[in-house]
Amino acid sequence: MKEQVIHIGDKVEMYKITVQSETENQVRKQYISQILDYMEGDRIKLAMPMEAGRMIPLTVGDFYEVCFYTDTGLFQSSIEVVDRYKEENVHVMIGEFNSDLEKCQRRQYYRLEHIIDINYRYYTREEEILERRLMVNDFANEEARMSCKKILNEVKNKWLMATITDISGGGVRFNSSTLHKTSTLLYLRIPILQDGVERIFELKGEVVNSAVLAKKTDYYETRVKFVDIDRDEREQIVRFIFAQERKMLRRSTI
């Protein structure tokens, strides 16, 4: 039954289950893994989690709350680590399910910590009006139309600089020298390397949150969710994220 929901290669988030009470401000440690195979007796083989290029050996006998990222959404369960060993230069662990899979109402896309320098600009009401006028050809003459195109080009060339710190199929987090208001619309130019070729994604996003960075009073962290992104663009970004994760996993076994 579980094989029909979660599949080999699916990403996994794990959180250790402890008997200690947690305060509201306490952040639980997150471990990222991947399904490698199914085992007999309601058991599953997982890659040992990595952090900053280092393998994190989880202890046999510990229990973890697990969230599986699947093609049909997120599912959660709990497992016990019952074994761990090295298999063909890959550190693996065996987890035994001790609860049923349940639909998990959390974020849909796995988030990758990755540094990407980008350009972005504001999507303003002025730009929206100019684009609509050009679309319906609302001009008295050709001179007025050309003037509108010129102004629109000037608006679209006011780019700012930022650095993405993590990315998912649903949005990005970036650092810049500008504080942004919630719900502000932005256009992001994100360079992504795929099969040795750089592709520039121009995506619209909405600011979810923006705040000053700790110990950097003149620098800000902004979270943005993608809006009006087509399916192919989102799938390309998700494939890029998974490709980067596979590279990290291979480097960790060398």
Tab-separated table of C-alpha atoms in Angstrom, residues 50-226:
chain	number	residue	atom	x	y	z
A	50	MET	CA	23.732	15.168	5.012
A	51	GLU	CA	24.522	18.612	6.366
A	52	ALA	CA	27.064	21.019	4.823
A	53	GLY	CA	28.568	18.110	2.874
A	54	ARG	CA	28.924	15.909	5.977
A	55	MET	CA	27.053	12.714	6.788
A	56	ILE	CA	24.946	12.830	9.978
A	57	PRO	CA	24.824	9.340	11.559
A	58	LEU	CA	21.409	8.846	13.147
A	59	THR	CA	21.245	6.570	16.172
A	60	VAL	CA	19.614	3.132	16.000
A	61	GLY	CA	16.572	3.050	18.303
A	62	ASP	CA	15.611	6.699	17.843
A	63	PHE	CA	12.172	7.662	16.529
A	64	TYR	CA	11.482	10.280	13.853
A	65	GLU	CA	8.481	12.086	12.483
A	66	VAL	CA	8.853	11.838	8.699
A	67	CYS	CA	7.380	13.880	5.857
A	68	PHE	CA	7.517	12.394	2.332
A	69	TYR	CA	7.486	14.668	-0.752
A	70	THR	CA	5.555	12.743	-3.429
A	71	ASP	CA	4.054	13.435	-6.853
A	72	THR	CA	0.602	13.600	-5.249
A	73	GLY	CA	1.502	15.827	-2.305
A	74	LEU	CA	3.013	15.424	1.152
A	75	PHE	CA	2.468	12.472	3.472
A	76	GLN	CA	3.646	11.934	7.027
A	77	SER	CA	4.323	9.008	9.308
A	78	SER	CA	6.705	8.041	12.089
A	79	ILE	CA	9.554	5.551	11.904
A	80	GLU	CA	12.120	3.927	14.174
A	81	VAL	CA	15.751	3.683	13.009
A	82	VAL	CA	16.396	-0.070	13.316
A	83	ASP	CA	19.713	-0.428	11.462
A	84	ARG	CA	22.431	1.540	9.690
A	85	TYR	CA	25.407	0.548	7.538
A	86	LYS	CA	27.482	1.464	4.477
A	87	GLU	CA	26.426	0.046	1.124
A	88	GLU	CA	28.536	0.674	-2.012
A	89	ASN	CA	30.083	3.823	-0.489
A	90	VAL	CA	26.663	5.165	0.526
A	91	HIS	CA	25.703	5.424	4.198
A	92	VAL	CA	22.168	4.097	4.630
A	93	MET	CA	19.725	3.481	7.426
A	94	ILE	CA	16.699	1.226	7.796
A	95	GLY	CA	13.518	2.733	9.173
A	96	GLU	CA	10.534	0.749	10.386
A	97	PHE	CA	7.083	2.362	10.136
A	98	ASN	CA	5.166	2.520	13.398
A	99	SER	CA	2.202	4.571	12.139
A	100	ASP	CA	0.090	4.791	8.979
A	101	LEU	CA	0.738	7.324	6.228
A	102	GLU	CA	-1.410	10.435	6.512
A	103	LYS	CA	-1.879	13.391	4.193
A	104	CYS	CA	0.325	16.236	5.372
A	105	GLN	CA	-0.892	19.840	4.963
A	106	ARG	CA	2.459	21.571	4.693
A	107	ARG	CA	4.427	23.348	2.009
A	108	GLN	CA	4.317	21.507	-1.312
A	109	TYR	CA	7.853	21.983	-2.540
A	110	TYR	CA	11.203	20.895	-1.181
A	111	ARG	CA	13.458	23.889	-0.489
A	112	LEU	CA	17.145	23.809	-1.470
A	113	GLU	CA	19.771	25.998	0.179
A	114	HIS	CA	21.660	27.342	-2.823
A	115	ILE	CA	23.417	30.646	-3.575
A	116	ILE	CA	22.365	32.329	-6.838
A	117	ASP	CA	23.055	35.961	-7.773
A	118	ILE	CA	19.987	37.455	-9.467
A	119	ASN	CA	18.466	40.659	-10.789
A	120	TYR	CA	14.945	41.726	-9.932
A	121	ARG	CA	12.638	44.698	-10.396
A	122	TYR	CA	9.271	45.967	-9.243
A	123	TYR	CA	6.113	45.124	-11.177
A	124	THR	CA	4.189	48.392	-10.906
A	125	ARG	CA	0.703	49.615	-11.663
A	126	GLU	CA	2.266	51.815	-14.362
A	127	GLU	CA	3.684	48.790	-16.147
A	128	GLU	CA	0.341	46.988	-15.967
A	129	ILE	CA	-1.468	49.986	-17.544
A	130	LEU	CA	1.124	50.389	-20.309
A	131	GLU	CA	1.002	46.695	-21.190
A	132	ARG	CA	-2.801	46.750	-21.320
A	133	ARG	CA	-2.777	49.784	-23.643
A	134	LEU	CA	-0.364	48.046	-26.004
A	135	MET	CA	-2.423	44.870	-25.921
A	136	VAL	CA	-5.645	46.616	-27.004
A	137	ASN	CA	-3.793	49.150	-29.205
A	138	ASP	CA	-5.408	52.083	-27.380
A	139	PHE	CA	-3.618	54.935	-29.190
A	140	ALA	CA	-4.613	57.905	-31.301
A	141	ASN	CA	-1.641	57.403	-33.628
A	142	GLU	CA	1.597	55.507	-34.187
A	143	GLU	CA	3.652	58.153	-32.406
A	144	ALA	CA	1.648	57.644	-29.209
A	145	ARG	CA	2.089	53.863	-29.465
A	146	MET	CA	5.864	54.156	-29.912
A	147	SER	CA	6.050	56.556	-26.959
A	148	CYS	CA	4.196	54.021	-24.807
A	149	LYS	CA	6.615	51.239	-25.829
A	150	LYS	CA	9.598	53.454	-24.996
A	151	ILE	CA	8.280	54.273	-21.524
A	152	LEU	CA	7.483	50.583	-20.902
A	153	ASN	CA	11.024	49.567	-21.904
A	154	GLU	CA	12.453	52.141	-19.499
A	155	VAL	CA	10.271	50.797	-16.687
A	156	LYS	CA	11.357	47.227	-17.432
A	157	ASN	CA	15.069	48.119	-17.301
A	158	LYS	CA	15.161	49.310	-13.693
A	159	TRP	CA	16.844	46.193	-12.274
A	160	LEU	CA	18.169	45.706	-8.734
A	161	MET	CA	20.633	43.109	-7.441
A	162	ALA	CA	20.055	40.365	-4.862
A	163	THR	CA	21.385	36.964	-3.797
A	164	ILE	CA	19.084	33.965	-3.466
A	165	THR	CA	19.871	31.830	-0.412
A	166	ASP	CA	17.288	29.097	-1.004
A	167	ILE	CA	14.888	28.138	-3.761
A	168	SER	CA	11.920	25.789	-4.249
A	169	GLY	CA	9.274	25.180	-6.861
A	170	GLY	CA	7.067	27.568	-4.917
A	171	GLY	CA	9.387	30.554	-4.423
A	172	VAL	CA	12.717	31.907	-3.191
A	173	ARG	CA	14.382	33.613	-0.271
A	174	PHE	CA	16.866	36.349	-1.141
A	175	ASN	CA	19.093	38.949	0.533
A	176	SER	CA	19.343	42.521	-0.748
A	177	SER	CA	19.906	46.101	0.390
A	178	THR	CA	16.176	46.915	0.097
A	179	LEU	CA	13.295	46.312	2.498
A	180	HIS	CA	10.103	45.325	0.666
A	181	LYS	CA	6.481	45.703	1.682
A	182	THR	CA	4.369	42.547	1.964
A	183	SER	CA	2.327	41.784	-1.200
A	184	THR	CA	4.681	43.842	-3.414
A	185	LEU	CA	4.956	42.259	-6.880
A	186	LEU	CA	8.419	41.642	-8.313
A	187	TYR	CA	9.947	40.248	-11.486
A	188	LEU	CA	12.909	37.942	-10.837
A	189	ARG	CA	15.608	37.017	-13.368
A	190	ILE	CA	17.024	33.726	-12.074
A	191	PRO	CA	19.943	32.051	-13.914
A	192	ILE	CA	19.794	28.256	-13.601
A	193	LEU	CA	22.392	25.853	-14.991
A	194	GLN	CA	20.877	22.776	-16.657
A	195	ASP	CA	23.012	20.181	-18.470
A	196	GLY	CA	25.859	22.672	-18.718
A	197	VAL	CA	23.664	25.374	-20.273
A	198	GLU	CA	22.533	28.470	-18.387
A	199	ARG	CA	18.862	29.363	-18.729
A	200	ILE	CA	17.386	32.631	-17.468
A	201	PHE	CA	13.967	32.288	-15.824
A	202	GLU	CA	11.970	35.534	-15.666
A	203	LEU	CA	9.317	34.924	-13.031
A	204	LYS	CA	6.762	37.060	-11.242
A	205	GLY	CA	6.690	36.833	-7.462
A	206	GLU	CA	4.835	38.292	-4.502
A	207	VAL	CA	6.634	39.366	-1.331
A	208	VAL	CA	5.519	37.239	1.635
A	209	ASN	CA	7.858	38.726	4.217
A	210	SER	CA	10.846	41.088	4.394
A	211	ALA	CA	12.969	41.825	7.466
A	212	VAL	CA	16.399	43.046	8.473
A	213	LEU	CA	19.125	40.398	8.690
A	214	ALA	CA	20.607	39.705	12.097
A	215	LYS	CA	23.809	41.731	12.657
A	216	LYS	CA	23.329	43.508	9.291
A	217	THR	CA	21.115	46.515	9.841
A	218	ASP	CA	21.496	47.686	6.226
A	219	TYR	CA	20.734	44.313	4.599
A	220	TYR	CA	17.404	42.498	4.360
A	221	GLU	CA	16.044	38.995	3.860
A	222	THR	CA	12.949	38.717	1.665
A	223	ARG	CA	10.708	35.699	1.042
A	224	VAL	CA	8.873	35.608	-2.278
A	225	LYS	CA	6.280	33.171	-3.630
A	226	PHE	CA	5.965	32.646	-7.383
